[in-house]
Short mmCIF file of C-alpha atoms in Angstrom, two decimals:
data_model
loop_
_atom_site.label_atom_id
_atom_site.label_comp_id
_atom_site.label_asym_id
_atom_site.label_seq_id
_atom_site.Cartn_x
_atom_site.Cartn_y
_atom_site.Cartn_z
CA MET C 1 0.04 0.04 -0.28
CA ASP C 2 0.95 3.46 -0.26
CA LEU C 3 0.42 4.63 3.12
CA VAL C 4 -0.70 2.86 6.37
CA ILE C 5 -1.93 4.82 9.22
CA ARG C 6 -1.43 2.83 12.17
CA ASP C 7 -3.01 2.35 15.31
CA VAL C 8 -5.53 5.38 14.53
CA THR C 9 -9.09 5.48 16.50
CA VAL C 10 -11.51 5.85 13.51
CA VAL C 11 -14.25 7.91 13.87
CA ASP C 12 -16.10 6.60 10.82
CA GLY C 13 -18.61 9.57 9.78
CA THR C 14 -21.08 6.86 10.52
CA GLY C 15 -22.27 8.41 14.06
CA GLN C 16 -21.33 4.86 15.12
CA ASP C 17 -18.70 4.15 17.90
CA SER C 18 -15.38 4.91 17.38
CA TYR C 19 -12.71 1.77 17.30
CA ARG C 20 -8.97 1.49 16.75
CA ALA C 21 -7.64 0.03 13.57
CA ASP C 22 -4.75 0.42 10.60
CA VAL C 23 -6.23 2.02 8.14
CA GLY C 24 -4.45 1.47 4.63
CA VAL C 25 -4.32 3.77 1.56
CA THR C 26 -3.67 3.05 -2.34
CA ASP C 27 -3.89 4.97 -5.64
CA GLY C 28 -5.96 7.58 -3.50
CA ARG C 29 -8.44 5.76 -2.11
CA ILE C 30 -8.87 3.55 1.26
CA ASP C 31 -7.32 -0.10 0.26
CA ALA C 32 -8.08 -2.04 3.91
CA ILE C 33 -8.98 -1.24 7.43
CA ARG C 34 -7.85 -3.76 10.17
CA ARG C 35 -9.68 -3.31 13.08
CA HIS C 36 -7.86 -4.46 16.39
CA GLY C 37 -8.95 -7.12 18.56
CA PRO C 38 -8.36 -11.10 18.85
CA GLY C 39 -8.33 -12.50 15.62
CA ALA C 40 -7.17 -9.23 13.56
CA GLY C 41 -4.73 -10.73 11.62
CA ALA C 42 -0.98 -9.13 10.77
CA PRO C 43 -0.34 -5.84 10.70
CA LEU C 44 -0.87 -3.80 7.22
CA SER C 45 2.13 -2.87 5.32
CA GLY C 46 3.08 -0.06 2.96
CA ALA C 47 5.44 2.22 1.28
CA ARG C 48 5.33 4.56 4.62
CA VAL C 49 3.40 4.05 7.67
CA LEU C 50 2.11 7.02 9.80
CA ASP C 51 2.10 6.22 13.65
CA ALA C 52 -1.11 7.61 15.01
CA ASP C 53 -1.47 6.46 18.84
CA GLY C 54 -3.35 8.41 20.55
CA LEU C 55 -4.61 10.48 17.37
CA ALA C 56 -8.41 9.96 15.44
CA LEU C 57 -9.20 9.70 12.11
CA ALA C 58 -12.34 10.93 10.05
CA PRO C 59 -13.63 11.26 6.66
CA GLY C 60 -12.45 14.84 5.40
CA PHE C 61 -14.54 17.43 6.79
CA ILE C 62 -17.47 19.05 4.43
CA ASP C 63 -18.08 22.83 4.50
CA MET C 64 -21.37 22.90 3.05
CA HIS C 65 -21.75 26.67 2.96
CA ALA C 66 -18.00 28.34 1.87
CA HIS C 67 -17.19 31.75 0.20
CA SER C 68 -14.02 30.92 -1.43
CA ASP C 69 -15.20 31.47 -4.84
CA LEU C 70 -12.20 33.59 -5.68
CA ALA C 71 -9.84 32.28 -2.98
CA LEU C 72 -9.59 28.89 -4.49
CA LEU C 73 -8.00 30.69 -7.61
CA ARG C 74 -6.21 33.35 -5.78
CA ASP C 75 -4.34 31.49 -3.01
CA PRO C 76 -2.75 28.02 -3.67
CA ASP C 77 -1.98 27.43 -0.01
CA HIS C 78 -5.66 28.08 1.29
CA SER C 79 -4.82 26.76 4.72
CA ALA C 80 -7.81 28.70 6.35
CA LYS C 81 -9.71 25.48 5.15
CA ALA C 82 -7.16 22.97 4.73
CA ALA C 83 -5.56 23.41 7.84
CA GLN C 84 -9.25 22.61 9.50
CA GLY C 85 -9.40 19.55 8.01
CA VAL C 86 -11.71 20.69 4.89
CA THR C 87 -11.36 18.64 2.13
CA LEU C 88 -14.68 19.89 0.33
CA GLU C 89 -16.34 23.46 0.06
CA VAL C 90 -19.64 23.90 -1.48
CA ILE C 91 -19.79 27.60 -3.03
CA GLY C 92 -21.81 29.66 -5.21
CA GLN C 93 -23.56 30.64 -1.89
CA ASP C 94 -26.40 32.78 -1.06
CA GLY C 95 -27.40 33.73 -4.71
CA LEU C 96 -24.54 35.27 -6.01
CA SER C 97 -21.35 34.40 -7.63
CA TYR C 98 -19.62 34.59 -10.96
CA ALA C 99 -21.14 32.02 -13.12
CA PRO C 100 -22.98 31.97 -15.46
CA VAL C 101 -23.14 35.69 -16.53
CA ASP C 102 -22.17 37.71 -19.34
CA ASP C 103 -19.68 40.45 -19.47
CA THR C 104 -22.10 43.02 -18.23
CA THR C 105 -23.41 40.66 -15.18
CA LEU C 106 -19.73 39.61 -14.16
CA ALA C 107 -19.11 43.45 -13.92
CA GLU C 108 -22.51 44.07 -11.91
CA VAL C 109 -21.27 41.03 -9.44
CA ARG C 110 -17.60 41.66 -8.95
CA ARG C 111 -18.74 44.84 -7.75
CA ALA C 112 -21.66 43.58 -5.83
CA ILE C 113 -20.17 41.54 -3.87
CA THR C 114 -16.22 42.58 -3.52
CA GLY C 115 -16.71 42.71 0.05
CA TRP C 116 -17.43 38.74 0.38
CA ASN C 117 -14.44 37.81 -2.28
CA GLY C 118 -12.48 40.63 -3.37
CA GLY C 119 -12.41 40.55 -7.27
CA GLY C 120 -13.77 44.46 -7.42
CA PRO C 121 -13.15 46.67 -10.18
CA GLY C 122 -9.43 47.09 -10.71
CA ASP C 123 -8.64 43.28 -9.04
CA THR C 124 -6.11 41.83 -11.25
CA SER C 125 -5.39 38.63 -8.98
CA VAL C 126 -7.78 36.54 -10.68
CA ASP C 127 -8.34 36.23 -14.79
CA PHE C 128 -12.26 36.10 -15.07
CA ASP C 129 -11.91 34.05 -18.43
CA TRP C 130 -14.69 32.28 -17.82
CA ARG C 131 -18.54 33.03 -18.43
CA THR C 132 -20.80 29.50 -17.70
CA VAL C 133 -20.89 27.24 -14.92
CA GLY C 134 -18.88 24.49 -16.48
CA GLU C 135 -15.97 26.84 -17.78
CA TYR C 136 -15.69 27.95 -14.48
CA LEU C 137 -15.36 24.45 -12.86
CA ASP C 138 -13.03 23.57 -15.45
CA ARG C 139 -11.05 26.72 -14.53
CA LEU C 140 -11.02 25.13 -10.95
CA ASP C 141 -10.02 21.85 -12.00
CA HIS C 142 -7.21 23.86 -14.35
CA GLY C 143 -6.16 25.28 -11.01
CA PHE C 144 -2.72 26.59 -10.71
CA ASP C 145 -0.36 25.68 -13.58
CA GLY C 146 -2.73 22.81 -14.25
CA ARG C 147 -2.02 21.24 -10.84
CA GLY C 148 -5.39 21.64 -9.10
CA ILE C 149 -6.63 23.76 -6.31
CA ALA C 150 -5.97 23.35 -2.32
CA VAL C 151 -9.53 21.46 -1.68
CA ASN C 152 -12.21 20.21 -3.43
CA ALA C 153 -15.19 22.44 -4.66
CA ALA C 154 -18.59 22.07 -5.32
CA TYR C 155 -20.78 24.72 -7.05
CA LEU C 156 -24.65 26.03 -6.58
CA VAL C 157 -25.82 28.38 -9.33
CA PRO C 158 -26.82 31.55 -7.57
CA GLN C 159 -30.28 32.62 -8.04
CA GLY C 160 -29.56 35.80 -7.88
CA THR C 161 -26.68 36.18 -10.40
CA VAL C 162 -29.26 34.08 -12.78
CA ARG C 163 -31.74 37.07 -12.05
CA MET C 164 -29.47 39.89 -13.02
CA TYR C 165 -28.35 38.08 -15.93
CA ALA C 166 -32.04 37.59 -17.39
CA VAL C 167 -33.88 40.48 -15.69
CA GLY C 168 -31.52 42.65 -14.54
CA GLN C 169 -31.47 44.48 -11.17
CA ASP C 170 -34.84 46.00 -10.94
CA ASP C 171 -37.61 45.37 -8.35
CA ARG C 172 -40.46 43.81 -10.46
CA PRO C 173 -41.79 40.29 -11.99
CA ALA C 174 -39.84 38.51 -14.47
CA THR C 175 -41.52 38.55 -17.65
CA PRO C 176 -42.76 34.91 -18.93
CA ALA C 177 -39.85 35.29 -21.70
CA GLU C 178 -37.21 36.31 -18.88
CA LEU C 179 -38.37 33.15 -16.50
CA ASP C 180 -37.89 30.76 -19.35
CA ARG C 181 -34.02 32.08 -19.49
CA MET C 182 -33.49 31.91 -16.41
CA ARG C 183 -35.31 28.28 -16.29
CA GLN C 184 -32.75 27.87 -19.40
CA LEU C 185 -29.81 29.27 -17.40
CA VAL C 186 -30.31 27.21 -14.33
CA ALA C 187 -30.79 23.78 -16.20
CA GLU C 188 -27.54 24.60 -18.45
CA SER C 189 -25.48 25.30 -15.23
CA LEU C 190 -27.03 22.06 -13.57
CA GLU C 191 -26.27 19.91 -16.96
CA GLN C 192 -22.60 21.37 -16.59
CA GLY C 193 -22.15 20.39 -13.14
CA ALA C 194 -23.43 22.39 -10.46
CA VAL C 195 -24.88 20.41 -7.60
CA GLY C 196 -28.06 22.64 -6.96
CA MET C 197 -29.20 26.51 -6.60
CA SER C 198 -28.62 29.04 -3.86
CA SER C 199 -30.76 32.12 -2.94
CA GLY C 200 -30.12 35.18 -1.33
CA LEU C 201 -33.28 36.50 -0.40
CA THR C 202 -32.26 39.68 1.67
CA TYR C 203 -29.82 40.65 -1.35
CA THR C 204 -30.34 42.26 -4.30
CA PRO C 205 -31.63 41.30 -6.88
CA GLY C 206 -32.47 37.78 -5.62
CA MET C 207 -34.94 39.30 -3.31
CA TYR C 208 -36.99 40.82 -5.82
CA ALA C 209 -38.06 37.32 -7.07
CA ASP C 210 -41.26 36.18 -5.67
CA ASP C 211 -42.00 32.68 -4.45
CA ALA C 212 -44.16 31.83 -8.22
CA GLU C 213 -40.94 32.63 -9.64
CA LEU C 214 -38.64 30.60 -7.14
CA THR C 215 -40.78 27.82 -7.21
CA GLU C 216 -40.36 27.68 -11.05
CA LEU C 217 -36.68 27.24 -10.99
CA CYS C 218 -36.76 25.07 -8.13
CA ARG C 219 -39.00 22.66 -10.21
CA VAL C 220 -35.85 22.97 -12.81
CA VAL C 221 -33.32 21.68 -9.73
CA ALA C 222 -35.69 19.07 -9.05
CA CYS C 223 -35.46 17.66 -12.27
CA TYR C 224 -31.56 17.13 -12.11
CA ASP C 225 -31.77 15.47 -8.63
CA GLY C 226 -30.34 19.04 -7.01
CA TYR C 227 -31.28 20.84 -4.11
CA TYR C 228 -32.54 24.52 -3.20
CA CYS C 229 -29.85 26.08 -0.56
CA PRO C 230 -31.96 29.70 0.25
CA HIS C 231 -30.55 32.60 2.76
CA HIS C 232 -34.10 33.06 3.21
CA ARG C 233 -35.74 36.67 3.92
CA SER C 234 -35.36 36.79 7.39
CA TYR C 235 -33.61 35.73 10.36
CA GLY C 236 -34.83 38.27 12.51
CA ALA C 237 -38.63 39.51 13.01
CA GLY C 238 -40.02 37.05 10.33
CA ALA C 239 -37.57 34.01 10.65
CA LEU C 240 -40.35 31.42 11.33
CA ARG C 241 -42.35 32.67 8.60
CA ALA C 242 -39.26 32.76 6.20
CA TYR C 243 -38.50 28.93 7.21
CA GLU C 244 -41.85 28.35 6.54
CA GLU C 245 -41.92 29.76 3.19
CA MET C 246 -38.87 28.03 1.91
CA VAL C 247 -40.55 24.32 3.29
CA ASP C 248 -43.81 25.04 1.34
CA LEU C 249 -42.34 26.40 -1.56
CA THR C 250 -39.79 23.65 -1.82
CA ARG C 251 -42.27 20.93 -1.57
CA THR C 252 -44.66 22.59 -4.09
CA ALA C 253 -41.70 22.25 -6.33
CA GLY C 254 -40.99 18.51 -5.42
CA CYS C 255 -37.24 19.82 -4.80
CA ALA C 256 -34.86 18.92 -1.47
CA LEU C 257 -34.23 21.68 0.65
CA HIS C 258 -30.98 22.82 2.36
CA LEU C 259 -31.26 25.69 4.74
CA ALA C 260 -28.02 28.15 5.06
CA HIS C 261 -26.63 29.18 8.29
CA ALA C 262 -29.92 28.29 9.98
CA THR C 263 -29.72 30.69 12.82
CA MET C 264 -32.34 32.23 15.15
CA ASN C 265 -30.85 35.88 15.96
CA PHE C 266 -31.61 39.36 17.13
CA GLY C 267 -33.58 39.63 20.32
CA VAL C 268 -36.94 39.01 19.05
CA ASN C 269 -35.91 35.16 18.77
CA LYS C 270 -33.98 34.41 21.77
CA GLY C 271 -34.86 31.31 23.23
CA LYS C 272 -36.94 30.41 20.29
CA ALA C 273 -34.92 27.37 18.44
CA PRO C 274 -37.37 24.86 19.64
CA ASP C 275 -40.04 26.68 17.58
CA LEU C 276 -37.59 26.18 14.53
CA ILE C 277 -37.29 22.68 15.25
CA ALA C 278 -40.85 21.92 15.64
CA LEU C 279 -41.27 23.57 12.39
CA LEU C 280 -38.72 21.05 10.58
CA ASP C 281 -39.47 18.04 12.69
CA LYS C 282 -43.57 18.45 11.32
CA ALA C 283 -42.31 18.64 7.60
CA LEU C 284 -39.43 15.88 7.88
CA ASP C 285 -42.36 13.74 9.57
CA ALA C 286 -44.48 14.18 6.60
CA GLY C 287 -41.88 13.44 4.33
CA ALA C 288 -40.19 16.87 3.36
CA ASP C 289 -36.51 16.31 2.33
CA ILE C 290 -34.50 18.67 4.19
CA SER C 291 -31.27 19.55 5.61
CA LEU C 292 -29.11 22.43 6.87
CA ASP C 293 -25.92 24.02 8.37
CA THR C 294 -25.12 26.62 11.08
CA TYR C 295 -21.53 27.79 12.00
CA PRO C 296 -20.54 27.53 15.76
CA TYR C 297 -20.63 30.96 16.64
CA THR C 298 -23.18 33.78 17.82
CA PRO C 299 -22.35 36.64 15.66
CA GLY C 300 -23.12 36.61 11.87
CA CYS C 301 -20.85 38.01 8.88
CA THR C 302 -22.02 40.19 5.78
CA THR C 303 -21.62 43.06 4.46
CA LEU C 304 -22.84 46.67 5.22
CA VAL C 305 -24.80 47.61 2.35
CA ALA C 306 -27.07 44.33 2.75
CA MET C 307 -28.70 46.28 5.85
CA LEU C 308 -30.44 48.87 3.54
CA PRO C 309 -33.90 48.53 2.78
CA SER C 310 -34.43 46.41 -0.86
CA TRP C 311 -36.03 49.70 -2.51
CA ALA C 312 -32.92 51.62 -1.70
CA SER C 313 -30.99 48.71 -3.45
CA ALA C 314 -32.89 48.64 -6.38
CA GLY C 315 -30.67 49.25 -9.84
CA GLY C 316 -27.35 48.13 -8.46
CA GLN C 317 -24.48 49.70 -7.09
CA ASP C 318 -25.05 53.32 -8.97
CA ALA C 319 -28.32 53.88 -7.79
CA ILE C 320 -27.53 52.83 -4.33
CA LEU C 321 -24.59 55.22 -3.96
CA GLU C 322 -27.06 58.06 -5.92
CA ARG C 323 -29.35 57.58 -3.23
CA LEU C 324 -27.14 57.80 -0.26
CA ARG C 325 -25.67 61.23 -1.44
CA ASP C 326 -28.88 62.50 -2.00
CA ALA C 327 -30.24 63.83 1.31
CA SER C 328 -33.48 63.61 1.26
CA THR C 329 -33.82 60.04 0.23
CA ALA C 330 -30.96 59.07 2.68
CA GLU C 331 -33.24 60.30 5.33
CA LYS C 332 -36.03 58.01 4.28
CA ILE C 333 -33.33 55.24 4.40
CA ARG C 334 -32.44 55.99 7.83
CA HIS C 335 -36.24 56.10 9.14
CA HIS C 336 -36.64 52.39 7.53
CA MET C 337 -33.47 51.18 9.09
CA GLU C 338 -33.64 52.90 12.47
CA GLU C 339 -37.22 52.81 13.46
CA ILE C 340 -39.03 50.45 10.95
CA GLY C 341 -37.02 47.71 10.49
CA ALA C 342 -35.68 47.28 6.93
CA ASP C 343 -36.11 43.93 4.80
CA GLY C 344 -32.38 43.94 4.87
CA CYS C 345 -31.90 44.37 8.44
CA HIS C 346 -34.44 41.19 8.63
CA GLY C 347 -37.39 43.59 9.68
CA VAL C 348 -35.54 44.52 12.74
CA PRO C 349 -34.85 48.15 13.53
CA ILE C 350 -30.92 48.32 13.47
CA GLU C 351 -28.55 48.71 16.34
CA TRP C 352 -25.62 50.16 15.45
CA ASP C 353 -23.54 49.15 18.73
CA THR C 354 -23.99 45.38 17.11
CA ILE C 355 -22.81 46.29 13.77
CA GLU C 356 -18.80 45.93 13.72
CA ILE C 357 -16.72 46.95 10.59
CA SER C 358 -14.34 43.81 10.02
CA GLY C 359 -13.18 44.98 6.66
CA VAL C 360 -12.78 48.19 4.23
CA ALA C 361 -12.32 48.05 0.23
CA ASP C 362 -10.29 50.73 0.55
CA PRO C 363 -6.84 50.89 2.62
CA ALA C 364 -7.52 54.69 3.76
CA LEU C 365 -10.39 53.80 5.58
CA THR C 366 -8.65 51.30 8.19
CA ALA C 367 -9.43 53.28 10.87
CA TYR C 368 -12.89 51.69 11.13
CA VAL C 369 -11.76 48.24 11.02
CA GLY C 370 -12.72 46.58 14.71
CA ARG C 371 -14.89 49.05 15.56
CA THR C 372 -18.76 49.19 16.06
CA ILE C 373 -20.23 51.96 14.24
CA ALA C 374 -21.91 53.22 17.25
CA GLU C 375 -18.23 53.27 18.74
CA THR C 376 -16.73 55.22 15.78
CA ALA C 377 -19.99 57.61 15.45
CA ARG C 378 -19.22 58.67 19.36
CA LEU C 379 -15.61 59.10 18.39
CA ARG C 380 -16.77 61.52 15.71
CA GLY C 381 -19.68 63.27 17.92
CA GLU C 382 -21.89 62.36 14.64
CA SER C 383 -24.98 59.79 14.83
CA GLY C 384 -24.27 56.61 14.08
CA TRP C 385 -26.27 56.48 10.68
CA LEU C 386 -24.14 59.36 9.47
CA THR C 387 -21.19 57.51 10.36
CA ALA C 388 -22.62 54.31 8.10
CA ARG C 389 -23.86 56.75 5.39
CA LYS C 390 -20.42 58.17 5.05
CA LEU C 391 -18.74 54.84 5.26
CA LEU C 392 -20.71 53.18 2.64
CA ILE C 393 -20.09 56.21 0.26
CA ASP C 394 -16.21 56.58 0.83
CA ASP C 395 -16.05 52.92 0.71
CA ARG C 396 -18.37 52.35 -2.46
CA LEU C 397 -19.84 49.89 -0.69
CA GLY C 398 -17.29 47.39 -0.24
CA SER C 399 -17.08 47.31 3.68
CA THR C 400 -17.89 44.12 5.62
CA ILE C 401 -19.32 43.64 8.90
CA LEU C 402 -19.71 41.52 11.75
CA GLN C 403 -23.30 41.81 13.42
CA HIS C 404 -23.83 40.72 16.91
CA VAL C 405 -27.23 39.36 17.30
CA GLY C 406 -26.85 35.71 18.15
CA HIS C 407 -27.95 33.47 20.97
CA GLU C 408 -25.97 30.65 22.06
CA GLU C 409 -28.68 28.45 23.59
CA ASN C 410 -30.03 28.88 19.98
CA VAL C 411 -26.95 27.73 18.33
CA ARG C 412 -25.98 24.73 20.79
CA GLU C 413 -29.98 23.56 20.04
CA ILE C 414 -30.09 23.85 16.53
CA MET C 415 -26.47 22.21 15.97
CA ARG C 416 -28.01 18.88 17.99
CA HIS C 417 -30.61 18.67 15.39
CA ARG C 418 -30.78 15.20 13.35
CA VAL C 419 -30.33 16.76 9.88
CA HIS C 420 -27.70 19.42 10.98
CA THR C 421 -24.68 20.01 9.29
CA GLY C 422 -21.38 22.17 9.41
CA GLY C 423 -20.87 25.27 7.32
CA SER C 424 -18.62 27.92 7.80
CA ASP C 425 -19.84 30.72 5.40
CA GLY C 426 -16.42 32.16 6.10
CA ILE C 427 -15.67 35.58 4.21
CA LEU C 428 -11.90 35.58 4.00
CA GLN C 429 -11.85 39.21 3.17
CA GLY C 430 -10.88 42.05 5.43
CA ALA C 431 -8.61 43.07 7.83
CA LYS C 432 -10.40 41.60 10.60
CA PRO C 433 -12.41 38.58 9.35
CA HIS C 434 -15.23 36.51 11.35
CA PRO C 435 -13.00 33.57 13.08
CA ARG C 436 -15.35 31.28 11.54
CA ALA C 437 -13.70 31.40 8.41
CA TYR C 438 -10.47 29.76 9.86
CA GLY C 439 -12.02 27.97 12.88
CA THR C 440 -15.73 26.40 12.43
CA PHE C 441 -14.60 22.86 12.06
CA PRO C 442 -12.22 22.68 15.22
CA GLN C 443 -14.32 24.87 17.04
CA TYR C 444 -17.22 22.16 17.01
CA LEU C 445 -14.64 19.43 17.91
CA GLY C 446 -12.77 21.53 20.50
CA ARG C 447 -15.65 23.57 22.16
CA TYR C 448 -18.86 21.90 21.65
CA VAL C 449 -17.55 18.03 21.48
CA ARG C 450 -14.61 18.04 24.36
CA GLU C 451 -15.44 21.18 26.51
CA LEU C 452 -19.06 21.36 26.71
CA GLY C 453 -20.05 18.27 25.94
CA VAL C 454 -22.78 19.23 23.25
CA LEU C 455 -22.38 16.29 20.96
CA SER C 456 -20.33 13.33 21.01
CA LEU C 457 -17.14 13.21 18.83
CA GLU C 458 -18.89 10.44 16.64
CA GLU C 459 -21.96 11.87 15.85
CA CYS C 460 -20.05 15.54 15.41
CA VAL C 461 -18.20 14.19 12.77
CA ALA C 462 -21.16 12.51 11.28
CA HIS C 463 -22.18 16.23 11.14
CA LEU C 464 -19.17 17.35 9.47
CA THR C 465 -18.96 14.08 6.59
CA SER C 466 -21.22 11.85 6.14
CA ARG C 467 -24.51 13.81 6.48
CA PRO C 468 -23.11 16.68 3.78
CA ALA C 469 -21.66 14.05 1.48
CA ALA C 470 -25.32 12.58 1.38
CA ARG C 471 -27.12 15.59 0.57
CA LEU C 472 -24.13 16.18 -2.27
CA GLY C 473 -25.06 12.71 -3.38
CA LEU C 474 -21.79 11.53 -2.92
CA THR C 475 -21.53 7.98 -2.69
CA ASP C 476 -17.79 7.67 -2.33
CA ARG C 477 -16.85 10.62 0.08
CA GLY C 478 -17.95 11.06 3.83
CA LEU C 479 -16.92 7.75 5.30
CA VAL C 480 -13.67 6.09 6.16
CA ARG C 481 -15.07 2.64 4.09
CA GLU C 482 -13.00 0.45 2.17
CA GLY C 483 -13.17 1.55 -1.53
CA TYR C 484 -13.52 5.02 -0.57
CA ARG C 485 -11.49 8.06 -1.52
CA ALA C 486 -8.95 8.94 0.50
CA ASP C 487 -10.05 12.68 1.67
CA LEU C 488 -9.37 12.16 5.43
CA VAL C 489 -8.13 14.19 8.68
CA VAL C 490 -6.10 12.96 11.50
CA PHE C 491 -6.45 15.06 14.46
CA ASP C 492 -5.86 15.10 18.22
CA PRO C 493 -9.47 14.87 20.41
CA ALA C 494 -7.90 16.02 23.31
CA THR C 495 -6.53 19.11 21.68
CA VAL C 496 -7.71 20.01 18.72
CA ALA C 497 -9.55 23.56 18.77
CA ALA C 498 -9.61 26.85 16.82
CA GLY C 499 -6.89 28.67 17.00
CA SER C 500 -9.02 31.93 15.06
CA THR C 501 -10.50 34.52 17.97
CA PHE C 502 -12.36 37.87 17.06
CA ALA C 503 -9.08 39.79 18.22
CA SER C 504 -6.53 37.40 16.07
CA PRO C 505 -9.03 35.84 13.37
CA ARG C 506 -6.71 34.80 11.07
CA THR C 507 -4.98 31.88 13.51
CA LEU C 508 -4.72 28.32 12.46
CA PRO C 509 -5.89 25.88 14.35
CA VAL C 510 -4.09 23.28 16.43
CA GLY C 511 -4.61 19.72 17.05
CA VAL C 512 -4.99 19.11 13.32
CA PRO C 513 -1.73 17.57 12.37
CA HIS C 514 -2.22 15.52 9.03
CA VAL C 515 -5.19 16.39 6.06
CA LEU C 516 -5.13 14.09 2.84
CA ILE C 517 -6.91 14.74 -0.22
CA ASP C 518 -6.92 11.81 -2.93
CA GLY C 519 -4.79 10.16 -0.15
CA ARG C 520 -2.02 12.88 -0.81
CA PHE C 521 -1.07 15.02 2.20
CA VAL C 522 -2.09 18.68 2.01
CA ILE C 523 -1.45 19.07 5.77
CA GLU C 524 1.55 17.16 6.87
CA ASP C 525 3.05 17.16 10.43
CA GLY C 526 0.82 20.29 10.78
CA ARG C 527 2.39 22.42 7.81
CA ARG C 528 0.93 23.15 4.43
CA THR C 529 2.36 20.96 1.96
CA ASP C 530 2.72 22.09 -1.73
CA VAL C 531 0.39 19.33 -3.12
CA LEU C 532 -2.71 20.82 -4.83
CA ALA C 533 -4.98 17.63 -4.89
CA GLY C 534 -8.23 19.48 -5.07
CA ARG C 535 -10.85 19.78 -7.92
CA SER C 536 -14.51 20.35 -8.84
CA VAL C 537 -16.90 17.89 -7.74
CA ARG C 538 -19.85 18.38 -10.07
CA ARG C 539 -23.38 16.68 -10.08
CA THR C 540 -22.31 14.57 -13.47
CA ASP C 541 -19.77 12.75 -11.68
CA ARG C 542 -22.24 10.88 -9.59
CA PRO C 543 -22.82 7.00 -10.57
#
């Protein structure tokens, strides 16, 4: 065999009890598993033997909600994910990404999500030489000089980008011809390898789609055995109704549903995780096909412009800036945000002391980073809205934020659910990104398994491996099983922990000495190798 991992505790992803074994790898797949105990037979032998006594072996972790769409093409190291044990990321999230596009749509998307991924006007770190989903996935496969990318990636066709392509940025219903064009774009994207469709229903222009339009697109997704992954219309005042809307919509369309970053945030939802769980259990018991992902932290992360009311975001970036510069329109925006509760802020009046700036597009504005809007406003002797308005204009809408509105009891309750999976929602941009980008998976294993006992080790690993693999329809990943791909992580259950904190968000984790993709070490003895074993994982690869 190429490699034998000897005397390791196997946490195989099934949720069943762990066991001691030797695991052999040949040609990128798990070749043999020899359990220890009476009658086990001779030890496995190989060209290389890794002594893993005291360590655990699990399938590689699958990040069900990632924002590495450009990072995978910009950064061959990508230790933010590789060092956590992540071997597969699902990108194209929240309804906005870079394919399918034409030249005009690509330029608009690049501006719209600069805060998520960089890649804005003037950014030459990535050559945007694709237009279709198939071409983008080919670009991932080629990676760096044909060698690939750091970790594997699956792609969701982004409904907001599709709407921007077919309809534009206006807040209006699609015409029949435009809806047909959107159906065609979604179908073509799935035929080219997308695993499903995402939406960002608090982001423009995806939020302008009504339920009838979304249902029609989900019918297309269902025809290709994909799944729908919505960032739904509210995580605040209307959260339960928004979840119910997605459940009803996908059941009507006959489409599988995966709820993105399924949290219950803001003061109105404190202690209401059981209400969400009851809603989901009722639907599951009635036969609905539902899964969800969460990150193990309380604050959220998005862009500052996303907080605006939807009417203020119609027409795209230039139209937003024009409204912000106009004093009377800006006052109307302020009224909706501070007094009524804008839909961009989930129907809850914004509290500026919960909005922390995590990154800016313009380096001249770095003084904002690491402070809340309220704190900066006090230092300047001005209102929170005036500070926010100035920043939006000066940074040309490129600022990212941490939003401190979560509840620990909700986080713990939801992560216990039977259809829960792990997703980092990790935005890698900005001087002070959310630590979940670098720490989600060790945080689950260290804090919520070892320290708090919210999940057992075996159950938690199943949440991070076999459950997401099943949602993605992957039949040779997500388990430590003979014949499966050797996407594996070796970690120390006694020490594994997130190194990233809100103060030092880019610190790598501890207790994850080895990570393999297709049997090749991408992390070895705690250090990133130069191996680029990642490729696109396509719906069309399924047996």
